[in-house]
Coordinates of C-alpha atoms and ligand atoms in Angstrom, one line a residue:
X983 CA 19.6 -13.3 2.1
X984 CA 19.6 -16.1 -0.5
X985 CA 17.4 -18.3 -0.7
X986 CA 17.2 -22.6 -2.1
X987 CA 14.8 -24.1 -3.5
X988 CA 13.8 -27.2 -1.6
X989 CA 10.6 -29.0 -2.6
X990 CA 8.0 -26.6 -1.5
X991 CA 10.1 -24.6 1.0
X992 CA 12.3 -21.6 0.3
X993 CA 15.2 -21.7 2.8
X994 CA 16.4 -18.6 4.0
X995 CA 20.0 -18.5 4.4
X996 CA 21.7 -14.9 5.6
X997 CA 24.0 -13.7 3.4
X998 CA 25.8 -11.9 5.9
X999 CA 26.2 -14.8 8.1
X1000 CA 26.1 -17.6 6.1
X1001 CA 23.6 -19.2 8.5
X1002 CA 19.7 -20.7 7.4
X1003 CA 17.6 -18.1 9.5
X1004 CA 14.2 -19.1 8.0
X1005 CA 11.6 -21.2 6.0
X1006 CA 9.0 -20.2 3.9
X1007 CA 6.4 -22.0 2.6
X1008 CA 6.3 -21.9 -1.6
X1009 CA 3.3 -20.8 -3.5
X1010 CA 2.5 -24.1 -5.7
X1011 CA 2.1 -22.7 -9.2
X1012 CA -1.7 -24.9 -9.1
X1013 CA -2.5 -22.0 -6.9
X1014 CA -2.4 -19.3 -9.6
X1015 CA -5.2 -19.9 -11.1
X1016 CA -6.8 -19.3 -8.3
X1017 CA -4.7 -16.1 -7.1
X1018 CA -6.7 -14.5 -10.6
X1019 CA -9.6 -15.6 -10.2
X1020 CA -9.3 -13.5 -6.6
X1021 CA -7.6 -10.8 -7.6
X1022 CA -10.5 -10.1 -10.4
X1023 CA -13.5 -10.5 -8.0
X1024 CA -11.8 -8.0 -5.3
X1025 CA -10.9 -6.1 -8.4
X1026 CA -14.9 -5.3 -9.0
X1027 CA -14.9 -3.5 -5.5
X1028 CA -11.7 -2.2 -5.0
X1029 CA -11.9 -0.2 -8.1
X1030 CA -15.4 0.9 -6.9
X1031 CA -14.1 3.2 -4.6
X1032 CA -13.1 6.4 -4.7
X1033 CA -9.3 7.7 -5.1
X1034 CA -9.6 9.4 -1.9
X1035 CA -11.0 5.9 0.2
X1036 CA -8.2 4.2 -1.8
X1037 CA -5.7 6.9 -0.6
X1038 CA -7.1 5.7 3.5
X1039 CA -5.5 2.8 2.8
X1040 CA -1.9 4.1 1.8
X1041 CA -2.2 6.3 4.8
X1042 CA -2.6 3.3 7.2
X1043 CA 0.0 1.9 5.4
X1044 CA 2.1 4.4 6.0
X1045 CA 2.1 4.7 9.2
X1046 CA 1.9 1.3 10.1
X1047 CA 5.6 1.3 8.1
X1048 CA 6.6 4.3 10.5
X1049 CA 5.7 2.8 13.7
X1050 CA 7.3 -0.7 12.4
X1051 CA 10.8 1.2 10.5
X1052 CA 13.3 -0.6 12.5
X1053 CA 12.0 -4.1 12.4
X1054 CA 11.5 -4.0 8.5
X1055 CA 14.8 -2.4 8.0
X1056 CA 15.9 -5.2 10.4
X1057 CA 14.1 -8.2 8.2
X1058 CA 16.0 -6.3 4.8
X1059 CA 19.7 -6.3 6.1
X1060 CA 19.1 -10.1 7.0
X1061 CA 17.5 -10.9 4.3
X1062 CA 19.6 -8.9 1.6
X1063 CA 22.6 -8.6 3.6
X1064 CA 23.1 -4.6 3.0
X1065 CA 23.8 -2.7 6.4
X1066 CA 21.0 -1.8 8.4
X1067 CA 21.3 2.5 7.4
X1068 CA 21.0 1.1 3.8
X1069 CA 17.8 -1.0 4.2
X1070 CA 16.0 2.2 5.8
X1071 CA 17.3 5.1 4.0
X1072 CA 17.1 3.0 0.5
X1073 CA 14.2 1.0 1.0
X1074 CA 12.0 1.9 3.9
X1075 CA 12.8 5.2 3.3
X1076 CA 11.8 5.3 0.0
X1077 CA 8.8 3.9 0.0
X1078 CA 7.3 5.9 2.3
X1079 CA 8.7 8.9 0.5
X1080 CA 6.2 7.4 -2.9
X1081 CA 3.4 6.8 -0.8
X1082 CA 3.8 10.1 0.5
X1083 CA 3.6 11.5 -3.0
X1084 CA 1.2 9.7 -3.9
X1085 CA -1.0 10.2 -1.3
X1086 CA -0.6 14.0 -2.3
X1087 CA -1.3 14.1 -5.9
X1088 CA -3.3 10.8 -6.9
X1089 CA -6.8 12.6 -7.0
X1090 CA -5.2 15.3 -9.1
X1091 CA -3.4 13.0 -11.7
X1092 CA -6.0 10.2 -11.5
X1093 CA -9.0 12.6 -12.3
X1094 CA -10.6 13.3 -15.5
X1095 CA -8.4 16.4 -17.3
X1096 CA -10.2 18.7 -19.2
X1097 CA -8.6 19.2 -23.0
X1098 CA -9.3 21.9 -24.8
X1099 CA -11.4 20.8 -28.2
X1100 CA -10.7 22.5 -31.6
X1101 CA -13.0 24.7 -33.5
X1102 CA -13.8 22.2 -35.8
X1103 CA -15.6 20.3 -33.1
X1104 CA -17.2 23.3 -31.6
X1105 CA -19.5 23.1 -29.0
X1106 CA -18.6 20.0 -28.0
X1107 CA -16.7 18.6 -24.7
X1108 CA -13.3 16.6 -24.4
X1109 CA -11.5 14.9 -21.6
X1110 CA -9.4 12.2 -20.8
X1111 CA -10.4 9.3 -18.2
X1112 CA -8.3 6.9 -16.0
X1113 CA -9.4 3.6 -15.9
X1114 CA -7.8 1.3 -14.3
X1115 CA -6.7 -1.9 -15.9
X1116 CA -7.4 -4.8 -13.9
X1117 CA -4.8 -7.2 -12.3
X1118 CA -1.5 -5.8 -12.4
X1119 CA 1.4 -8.5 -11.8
X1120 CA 4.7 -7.5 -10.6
X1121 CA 7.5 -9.1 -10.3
X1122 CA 10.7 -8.0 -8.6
X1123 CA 14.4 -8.7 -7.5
X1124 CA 16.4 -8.5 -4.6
X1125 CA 18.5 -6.0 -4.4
X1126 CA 16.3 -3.5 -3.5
X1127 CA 13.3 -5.8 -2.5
X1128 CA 10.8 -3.5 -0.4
X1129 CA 11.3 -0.7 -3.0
X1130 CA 10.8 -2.1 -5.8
X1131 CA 8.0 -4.0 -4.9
X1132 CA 6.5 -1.7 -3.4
X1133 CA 6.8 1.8 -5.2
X1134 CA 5.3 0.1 -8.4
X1135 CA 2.5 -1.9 -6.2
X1136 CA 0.8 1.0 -4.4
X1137 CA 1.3 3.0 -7.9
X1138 CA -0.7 -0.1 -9.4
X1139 CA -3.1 0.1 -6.1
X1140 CA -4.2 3.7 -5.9
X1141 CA -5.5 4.1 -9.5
X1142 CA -7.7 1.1 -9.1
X1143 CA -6.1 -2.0 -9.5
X1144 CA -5.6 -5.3 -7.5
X1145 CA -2.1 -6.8 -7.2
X1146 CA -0.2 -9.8 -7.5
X1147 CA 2.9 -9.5 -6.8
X1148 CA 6.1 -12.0 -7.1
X1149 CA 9.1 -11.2 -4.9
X1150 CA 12.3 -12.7 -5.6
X1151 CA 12.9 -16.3 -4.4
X1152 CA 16.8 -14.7 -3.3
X1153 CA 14.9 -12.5 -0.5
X1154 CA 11.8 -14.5 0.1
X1155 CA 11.5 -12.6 4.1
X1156 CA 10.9 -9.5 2.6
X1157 CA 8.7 -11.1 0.4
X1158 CA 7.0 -12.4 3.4
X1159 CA 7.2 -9.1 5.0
X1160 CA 5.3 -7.1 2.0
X1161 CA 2.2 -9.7 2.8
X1162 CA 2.0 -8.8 6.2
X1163 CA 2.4 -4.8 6.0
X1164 CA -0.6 -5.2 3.9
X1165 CA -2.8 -7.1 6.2
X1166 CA -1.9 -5.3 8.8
X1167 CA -2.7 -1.7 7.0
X1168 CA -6.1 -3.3 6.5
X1169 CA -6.4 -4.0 3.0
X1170 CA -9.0 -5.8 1.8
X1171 CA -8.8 -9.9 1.3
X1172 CA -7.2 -10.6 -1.9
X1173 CA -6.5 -6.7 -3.3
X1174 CA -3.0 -7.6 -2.7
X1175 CA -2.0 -11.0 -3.0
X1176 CA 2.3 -12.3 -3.0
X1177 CA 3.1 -15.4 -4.4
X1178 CA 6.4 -16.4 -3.2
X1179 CA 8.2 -18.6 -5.7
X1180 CA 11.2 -19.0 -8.0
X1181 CA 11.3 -18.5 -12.0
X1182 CA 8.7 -21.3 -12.7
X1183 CA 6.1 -19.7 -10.5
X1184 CA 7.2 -15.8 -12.1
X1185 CA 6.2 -17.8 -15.4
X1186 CA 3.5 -19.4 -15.0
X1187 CA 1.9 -16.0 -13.4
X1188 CA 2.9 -14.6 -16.3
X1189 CA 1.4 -16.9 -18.7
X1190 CA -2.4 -16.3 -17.2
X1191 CA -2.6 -13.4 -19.0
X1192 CA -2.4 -10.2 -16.3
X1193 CA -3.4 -6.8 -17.3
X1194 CA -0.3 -5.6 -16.9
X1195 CA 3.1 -6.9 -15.9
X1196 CA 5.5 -4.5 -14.4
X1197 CA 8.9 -5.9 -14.1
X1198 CA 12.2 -5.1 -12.3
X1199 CA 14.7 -7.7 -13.0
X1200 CA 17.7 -9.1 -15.5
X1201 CA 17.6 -7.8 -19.2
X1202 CA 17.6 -11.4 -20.0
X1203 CA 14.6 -12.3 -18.0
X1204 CA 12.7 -9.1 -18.8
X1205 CA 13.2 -9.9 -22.8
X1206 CA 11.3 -13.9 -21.8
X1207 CA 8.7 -11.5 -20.0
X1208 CA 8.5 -9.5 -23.0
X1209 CA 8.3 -12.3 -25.4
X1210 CA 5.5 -14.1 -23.1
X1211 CA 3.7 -10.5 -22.5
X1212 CA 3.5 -10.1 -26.4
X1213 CA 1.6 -13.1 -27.1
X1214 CA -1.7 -11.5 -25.6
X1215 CA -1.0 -8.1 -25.9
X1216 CA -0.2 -7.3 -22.3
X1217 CA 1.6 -3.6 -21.9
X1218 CA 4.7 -3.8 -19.8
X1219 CA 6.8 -1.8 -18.0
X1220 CA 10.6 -3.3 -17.8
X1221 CA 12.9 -2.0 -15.5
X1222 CA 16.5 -3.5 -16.2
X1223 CA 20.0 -3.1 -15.5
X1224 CA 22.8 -0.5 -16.5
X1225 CA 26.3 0.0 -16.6
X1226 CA 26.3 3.4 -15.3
X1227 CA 29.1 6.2 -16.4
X1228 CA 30.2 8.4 -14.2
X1229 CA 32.1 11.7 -15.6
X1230 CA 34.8 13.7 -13.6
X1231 CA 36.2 17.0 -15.4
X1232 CA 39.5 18.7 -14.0
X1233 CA 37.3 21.3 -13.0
X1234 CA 35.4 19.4 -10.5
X1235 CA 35.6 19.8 -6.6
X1236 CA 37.5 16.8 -6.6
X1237 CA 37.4 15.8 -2.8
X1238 CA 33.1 15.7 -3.5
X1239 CA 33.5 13.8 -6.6
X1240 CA 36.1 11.3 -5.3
X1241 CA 33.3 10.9 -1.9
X1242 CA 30.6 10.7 -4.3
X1243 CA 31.7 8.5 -6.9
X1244 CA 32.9 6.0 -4.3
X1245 CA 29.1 5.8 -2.3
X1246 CA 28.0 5.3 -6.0
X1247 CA 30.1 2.6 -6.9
X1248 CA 29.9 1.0 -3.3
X1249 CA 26.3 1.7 -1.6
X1250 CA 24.8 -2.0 -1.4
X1251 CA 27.8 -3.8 -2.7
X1252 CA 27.2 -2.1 -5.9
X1253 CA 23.9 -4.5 -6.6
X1254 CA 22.3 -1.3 -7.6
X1255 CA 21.2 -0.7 -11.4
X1256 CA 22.3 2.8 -11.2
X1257 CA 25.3 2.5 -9.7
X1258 CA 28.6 4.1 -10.8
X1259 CA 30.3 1.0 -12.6
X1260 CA 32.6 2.7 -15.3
X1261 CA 34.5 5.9 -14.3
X1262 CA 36.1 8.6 -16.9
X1263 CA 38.4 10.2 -15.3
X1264 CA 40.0 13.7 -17.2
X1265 CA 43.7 12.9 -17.8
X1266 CA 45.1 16.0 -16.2
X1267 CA 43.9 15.3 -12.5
X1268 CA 43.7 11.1 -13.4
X1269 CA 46.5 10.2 -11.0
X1270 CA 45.8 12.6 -8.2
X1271 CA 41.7 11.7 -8.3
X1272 CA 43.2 7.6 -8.7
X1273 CA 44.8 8.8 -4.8
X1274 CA 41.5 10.7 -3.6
X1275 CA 39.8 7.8 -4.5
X1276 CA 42.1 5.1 -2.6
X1277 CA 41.7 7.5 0.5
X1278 CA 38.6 7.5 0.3
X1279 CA 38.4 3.2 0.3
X1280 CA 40.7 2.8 2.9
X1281 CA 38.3 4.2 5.4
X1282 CA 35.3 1.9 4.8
X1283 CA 34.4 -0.7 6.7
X1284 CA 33.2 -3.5 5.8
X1285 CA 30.4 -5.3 7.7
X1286 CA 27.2 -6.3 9.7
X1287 CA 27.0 -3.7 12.3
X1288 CA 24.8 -0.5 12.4
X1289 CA 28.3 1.9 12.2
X1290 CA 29.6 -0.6 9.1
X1291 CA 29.7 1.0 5.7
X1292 CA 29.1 -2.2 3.3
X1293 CA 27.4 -4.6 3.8
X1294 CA 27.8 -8.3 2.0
X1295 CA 26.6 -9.3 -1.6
X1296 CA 23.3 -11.0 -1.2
X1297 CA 23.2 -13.4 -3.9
X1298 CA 26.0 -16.2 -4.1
X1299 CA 25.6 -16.2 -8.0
X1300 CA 27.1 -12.8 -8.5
X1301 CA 30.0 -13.1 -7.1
X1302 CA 30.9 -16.2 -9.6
X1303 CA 29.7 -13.1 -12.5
X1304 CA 32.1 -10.7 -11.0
X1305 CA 34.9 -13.3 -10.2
X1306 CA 35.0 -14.4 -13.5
X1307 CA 34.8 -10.7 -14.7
X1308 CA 37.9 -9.6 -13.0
X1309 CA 39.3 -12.3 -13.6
X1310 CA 39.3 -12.2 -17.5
X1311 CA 40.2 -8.1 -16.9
X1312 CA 43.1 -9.1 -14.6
X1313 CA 44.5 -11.7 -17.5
X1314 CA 44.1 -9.0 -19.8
X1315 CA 46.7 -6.2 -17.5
X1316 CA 43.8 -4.6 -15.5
X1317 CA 45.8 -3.6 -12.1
X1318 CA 43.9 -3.5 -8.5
X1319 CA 44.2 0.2 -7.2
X1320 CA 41.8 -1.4 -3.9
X1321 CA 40.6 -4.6 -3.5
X1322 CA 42.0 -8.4 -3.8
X1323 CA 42.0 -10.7 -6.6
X1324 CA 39.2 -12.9 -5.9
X1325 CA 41.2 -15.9 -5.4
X1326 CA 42.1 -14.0 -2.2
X1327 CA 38.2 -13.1 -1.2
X1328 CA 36.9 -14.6 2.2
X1329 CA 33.5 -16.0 1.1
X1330 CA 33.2 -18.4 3.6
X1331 CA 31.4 -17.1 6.6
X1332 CA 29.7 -14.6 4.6
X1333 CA 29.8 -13.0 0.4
X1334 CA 31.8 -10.1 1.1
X1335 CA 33.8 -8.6 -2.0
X1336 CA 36.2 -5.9 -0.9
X1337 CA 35.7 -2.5 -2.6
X1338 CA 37.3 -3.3 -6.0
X1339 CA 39.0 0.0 -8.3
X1340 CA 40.7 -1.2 -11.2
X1341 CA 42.8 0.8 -13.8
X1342 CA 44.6 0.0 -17.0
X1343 CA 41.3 -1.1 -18.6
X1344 CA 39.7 0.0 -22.0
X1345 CA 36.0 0.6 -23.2
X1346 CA 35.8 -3.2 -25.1
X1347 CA 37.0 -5.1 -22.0
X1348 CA 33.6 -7.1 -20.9
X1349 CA 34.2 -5.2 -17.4
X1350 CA 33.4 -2.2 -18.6
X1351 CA 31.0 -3.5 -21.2
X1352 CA 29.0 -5.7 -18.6
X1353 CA 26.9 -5.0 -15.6
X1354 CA 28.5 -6.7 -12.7
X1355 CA 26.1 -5.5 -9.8
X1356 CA 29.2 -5.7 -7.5
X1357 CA 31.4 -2.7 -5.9
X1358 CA 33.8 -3.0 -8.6
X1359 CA 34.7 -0.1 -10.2
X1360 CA 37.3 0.3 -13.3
X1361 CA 38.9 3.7 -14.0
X1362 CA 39.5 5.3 -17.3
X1363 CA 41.3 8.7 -18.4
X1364 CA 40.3 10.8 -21.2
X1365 CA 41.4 14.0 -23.0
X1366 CA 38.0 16.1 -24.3
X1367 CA 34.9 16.4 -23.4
X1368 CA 33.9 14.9 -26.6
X1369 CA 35.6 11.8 -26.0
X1370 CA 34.0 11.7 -22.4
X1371 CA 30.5 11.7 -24.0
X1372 CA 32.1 9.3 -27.0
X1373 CA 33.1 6.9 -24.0
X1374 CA 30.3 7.1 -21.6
X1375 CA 27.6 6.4 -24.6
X1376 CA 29.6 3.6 -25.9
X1377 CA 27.3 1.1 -24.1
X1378 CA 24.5 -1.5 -24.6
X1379 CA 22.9 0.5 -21.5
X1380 CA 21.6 3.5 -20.9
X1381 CA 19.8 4.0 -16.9
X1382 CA 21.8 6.5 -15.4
X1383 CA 24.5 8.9 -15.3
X1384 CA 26.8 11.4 -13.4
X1385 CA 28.9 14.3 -14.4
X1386 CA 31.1 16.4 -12.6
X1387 CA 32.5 20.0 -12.9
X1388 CA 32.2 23.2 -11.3
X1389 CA 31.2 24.5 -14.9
X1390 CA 27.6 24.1 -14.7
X1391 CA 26.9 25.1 -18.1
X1392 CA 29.7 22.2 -19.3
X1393 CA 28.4 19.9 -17.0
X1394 CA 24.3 20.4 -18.0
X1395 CA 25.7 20.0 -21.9
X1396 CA 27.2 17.0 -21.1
X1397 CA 24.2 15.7 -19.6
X1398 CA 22.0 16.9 -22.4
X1399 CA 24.2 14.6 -24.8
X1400 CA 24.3 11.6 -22.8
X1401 CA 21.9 8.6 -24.2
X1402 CA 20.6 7.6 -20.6
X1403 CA 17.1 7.7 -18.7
X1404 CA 18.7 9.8 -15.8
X1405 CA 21.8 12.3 -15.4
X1406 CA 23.3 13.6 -12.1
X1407 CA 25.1 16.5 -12.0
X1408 CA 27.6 16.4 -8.9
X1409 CA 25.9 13.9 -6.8
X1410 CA 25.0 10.0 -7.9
X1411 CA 21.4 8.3 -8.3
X1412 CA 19.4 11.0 -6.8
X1413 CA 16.9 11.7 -9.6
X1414 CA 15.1 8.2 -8.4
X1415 CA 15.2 9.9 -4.5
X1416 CA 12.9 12.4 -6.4
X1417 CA 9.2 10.8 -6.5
X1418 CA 8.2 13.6 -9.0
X1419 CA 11.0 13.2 -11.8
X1420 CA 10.2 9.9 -13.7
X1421 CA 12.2 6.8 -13.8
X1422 CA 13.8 4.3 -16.6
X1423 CA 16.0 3.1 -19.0
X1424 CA 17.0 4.0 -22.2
X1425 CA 18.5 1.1 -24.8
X1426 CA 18.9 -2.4 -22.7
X1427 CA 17.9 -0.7 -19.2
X1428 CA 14.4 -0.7 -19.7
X1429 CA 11.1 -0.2 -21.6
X1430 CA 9.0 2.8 -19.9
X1431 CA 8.9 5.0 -16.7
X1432 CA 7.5 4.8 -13.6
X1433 CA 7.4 7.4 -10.4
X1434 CA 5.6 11.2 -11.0
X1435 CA 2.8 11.5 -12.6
X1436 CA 3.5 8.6 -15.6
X1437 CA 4.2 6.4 -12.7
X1438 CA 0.2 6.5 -11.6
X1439 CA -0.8 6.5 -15.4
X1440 CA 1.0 3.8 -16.8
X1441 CA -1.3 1.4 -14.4
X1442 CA -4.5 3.1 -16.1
X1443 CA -6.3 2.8 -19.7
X1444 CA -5.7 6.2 -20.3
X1445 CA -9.3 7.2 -21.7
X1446 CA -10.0 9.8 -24.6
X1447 CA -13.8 11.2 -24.0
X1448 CA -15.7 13.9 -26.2
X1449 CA -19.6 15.1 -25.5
X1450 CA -22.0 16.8 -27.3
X1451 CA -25.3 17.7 -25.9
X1452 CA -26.9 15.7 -28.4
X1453 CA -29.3 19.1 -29.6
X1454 CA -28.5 19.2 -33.2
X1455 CA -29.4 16.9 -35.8
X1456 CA -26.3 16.3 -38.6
X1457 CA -22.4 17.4 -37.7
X1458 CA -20.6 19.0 -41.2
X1459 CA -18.6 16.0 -42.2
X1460 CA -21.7 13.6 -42.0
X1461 CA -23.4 12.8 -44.9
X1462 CA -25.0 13.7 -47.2
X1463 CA -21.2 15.2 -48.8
X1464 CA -22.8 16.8 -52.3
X1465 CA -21.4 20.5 -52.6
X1466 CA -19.4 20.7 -49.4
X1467 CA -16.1 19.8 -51.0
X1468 CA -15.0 23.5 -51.8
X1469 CA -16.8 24.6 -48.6
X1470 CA -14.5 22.5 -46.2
X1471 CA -11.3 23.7 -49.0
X1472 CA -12.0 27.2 -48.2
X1473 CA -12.7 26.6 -44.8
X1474 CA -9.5 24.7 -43.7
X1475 CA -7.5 27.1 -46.4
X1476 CA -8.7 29.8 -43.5
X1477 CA -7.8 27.5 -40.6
X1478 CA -4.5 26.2 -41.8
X1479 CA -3.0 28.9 -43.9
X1480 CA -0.1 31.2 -43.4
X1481 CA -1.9 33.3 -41.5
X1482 CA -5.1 32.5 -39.9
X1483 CA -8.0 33.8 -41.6
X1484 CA -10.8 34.1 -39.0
X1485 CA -13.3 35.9 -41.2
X1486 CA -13.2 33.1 -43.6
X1487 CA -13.2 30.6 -41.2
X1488 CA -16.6 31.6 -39.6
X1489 CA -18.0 32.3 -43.3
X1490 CA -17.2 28.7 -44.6
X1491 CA -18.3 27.2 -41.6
X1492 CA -21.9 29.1 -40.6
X1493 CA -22.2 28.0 -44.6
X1494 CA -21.8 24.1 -44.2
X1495 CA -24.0 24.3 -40.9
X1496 CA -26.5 26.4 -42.8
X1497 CA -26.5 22.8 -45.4
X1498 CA -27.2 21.2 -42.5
X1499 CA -30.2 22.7 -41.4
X1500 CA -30.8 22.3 -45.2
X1501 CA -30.5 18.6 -45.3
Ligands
ADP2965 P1 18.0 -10.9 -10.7 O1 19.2 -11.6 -11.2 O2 18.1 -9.5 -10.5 O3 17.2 -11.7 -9.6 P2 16.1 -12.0 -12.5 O4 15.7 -11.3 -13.7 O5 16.7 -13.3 -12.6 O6 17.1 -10.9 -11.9 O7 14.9 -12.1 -11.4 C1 14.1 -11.0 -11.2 C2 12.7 -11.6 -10.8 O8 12.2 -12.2 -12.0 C3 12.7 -12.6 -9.7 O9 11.5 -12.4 -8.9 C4 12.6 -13.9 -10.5 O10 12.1 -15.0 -9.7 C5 11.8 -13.6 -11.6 N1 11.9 -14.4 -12.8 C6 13.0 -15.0 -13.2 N2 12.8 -15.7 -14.4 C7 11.5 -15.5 -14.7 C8 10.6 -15.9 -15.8 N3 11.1 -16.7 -16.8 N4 9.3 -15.5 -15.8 C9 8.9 -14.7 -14.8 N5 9.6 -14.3 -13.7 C10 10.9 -14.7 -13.7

């Protein structure tokens, strides 16, 4: 659903239907302020309790979400327009898939790990602590807007922290719909608190100096979060777009790859930041793959309805991004295997784009350059595998990937040499299905990971501790220094050498003790 910006009301409007199906009431940014000073004072009990009371919660959570799966995949489909199988496999789904992970190994991750400690610090005790940070902001978009909300909010949650999160203004119901699962899980007053709001509010949360601001967005807004975050200091995690390769060798099964490339390029109108959006095609089965992949189109359906296959875009400003980008690439003799020229789109009762393949289009043109978070896909042939990897790199972006060949070895070496946070080999997007493999961007996609174990970690001062029992007066490198010099030469000689030298070790070191006692 989009959303306008009236006064202090965000109006709903379906993007499927074209109609207003809602109001909701704006946050005023006067509020936020406030919103901190809540978030801190929960913050002191929330992070109180123990992992396991804190893991209660998600459970409620949880199965609050189960009992209630149809009417939040219901409120996403209006709200984003995607069909209803898409809200609940790709966002319903998937959160409760991460609290389910987390649920199972928080306490391990979150607990203190013991490190060994070297010999040189003998007798003593190290291990690392997870603290958590405080007031975690995050701020999310709308093409995915109970996932990405979510996943990083409970990952925030769990270790310790209270959350404010900003939905996006476009999808303001799900927004809405976040709040309430909360409450209605139990949570305590203010540990989660959404302020719903457009780009001013997003900034001015951001300038009231959060612990930490995770972000899932635009590269162009997550660089102004950036610049803002830097002034204090405050760590980040950006999550941004992509302009995602996918690779199919002759020696692929082609009837998967042609089925598979097509739900990557397609699923949720192609507003997905690892979606297929530039396609390398190998030259020797180009034309026949060009007619697996027409087939393949030509039985999609395009709707609203629980049995349609796409749904409609969700936010009126793309489609003037991807009109104007096929435009420009048919000017310059791009040719429509599927698909209209947009001056042919029905927009009116509803933003539906037509599944869009394009061919005769080359590496530099901007619509193979730039995302365009619509189901458009352009085609490309090349000759060596080389070339593939040449092509596919070739790119301000770097979130995600898929290669495909029946020559596993080929296809893992291909993967290996592709500059990109996540590889597929013969499927599309599912490394971010798996809650335990970590998620990002390399290059303009993204600064840091999220999900797995890094994904719990990231929302925690990660805390280096060492213990001794206090017994013995001096250490060896304390003062007073006179004569040790040769001592600690000998001594690391034995330590760092070729080949450790044990004997010499223990000699040099019982010596520099034995100056302790002395001293
Ligand atoms: P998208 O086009 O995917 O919505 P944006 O980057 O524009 O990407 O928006 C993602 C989120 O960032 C939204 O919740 C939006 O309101 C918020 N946002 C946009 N501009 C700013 C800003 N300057 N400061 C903070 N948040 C912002």
């Amino acid at each position: 659903m989009n959303s306008v910006t009236e006064g202090k009301v965000l109006e709903v409007i379906c993007p499927a239907t074209g109609e207003v199906i809602a109001t909701i009431d704006e946050t005023p940014i006067e509020e936020v302020e406030k919103m901190y000073e809540n978030a801190r004072e929960a913050f002191l009990s929330w992070s109180a309790l123990s992992i396991k009371q804190r893991i209660g919660y998600l459970v409620k959570l949880r199965e609050y979400m189960v009992d209630h799966m149809d009417e939040i995949s219901e409120t996403v489909s209006k709200d984003t327009g995607k069909v209803k199988v898409e809200a609940l496999i790709a966002d319903v789904m998937t959160t409760l898939d991460a609290i389910s992970h987390i649920e199972k190994h928080a306490e391990k991750v979150l607990s203190p790990q013991r490190v060994a400690t070297p010999i040189l610090l003998f007798g003593k005790k190290s291990y690392i602590e997870y603290m958590p940070r405080g007031v975690v902001l995050v701020i999310s978009p709308w093409n995915y807007p109970l996932q990405l909300s979510m996943v990083p909010m409970i990952s925030a949650l769990i270790g310790g922290n209270t959350v404010i999160l900003k939905p996006s203004e476009v999808t303001p119901l799900v927004g809405k719909c976040i709040e309430e699962l909360f409450e209605k899980a139990g949570f305590p007053k203010h540990v989660v608190q959404v302020a719903h709001g457009g780009k001013e509010l997003g900034a001015a949360l951001t300038s009231k100096k959060p612990d930490y601001i995770f972000f899932t967005g635009s590269v162009r807004t997550g660089k102004i979060i950036q610049a803002q975050a830097a002034k204090d200091l405050i760590p980040t995690t950006l999550e941004l777009g992509g302009k995602d390769p996918a690779i199919v060798f002759a020696d692929a099964n082609l009837a998967r790859a042609a089925k598979g490339v097509v739900w990557g390029a397609f699923t949720n109108s192609g507003q997905v930041c690892m979606s297929s959006e530039r396609l390398y095609v190998e030259v020797a089965v180009y034309h026949e793959f060009i007619s697996l992949l027409k087939e393949e189109v030509a039985n999609l359906k395009q709707g609203t309805s629980h049995d349609d296959d796409i749904g409609s875009m969700t936010f009126p400003g793309q489609l003037t991004i991807i009109e104007q980008q096929l435009k420009s690439a048919i000017s310059e003799g791009a040719s429509l295997v599927t698909g209209e020229d947009p001056k042919h789109w029905e927009t009116k009762k509803g933003w539906f784009i037509p599944p869009t393949i394009i061919t005769n289009v080359t590496n530099e043109m901007e619509i193979v350059q730039e995302e365009s978070f619509g189901p458009i896909l352009p085609v490309i042939p090349f000759e060596t595998e080389d070339e593939a990897i040449r092509l596919a790199n070739d790119s301000v972006y770097g979130l995600n990937a898929s290669v495909w060949s029946l020559d596993i070895a080929k296809a893992r070496r291909v993967a290996s040499k592709l500059v990109s946070g996540n590889v597929v080999v013969n499927d599309v997007m599912v490394t971010v299905g798996n809650h335990g493999l970590p998620f990002g961007g390399t290059k303009q996609s993204g600064v840091g990971r999220y999900h797995g174990e890094q994904g719990l970690r990231i929302f925690c001062h990660e805390k280096a501790i060492m213990v001794d029992n206090g017994n013995s007066t001096t250490e060896i490198q304390w003062y007073p220094y006179k004569n040790k010099y040769n001592l600690f030469l000998n001594l690391f000689k034995g330590l760092f050498g070729k080949k450790k030298d044990w004997k010499m070790v223990s000699k040099y070191y019982l010596k520099l003790k034995k100056m302790d006692k002395k001293s």
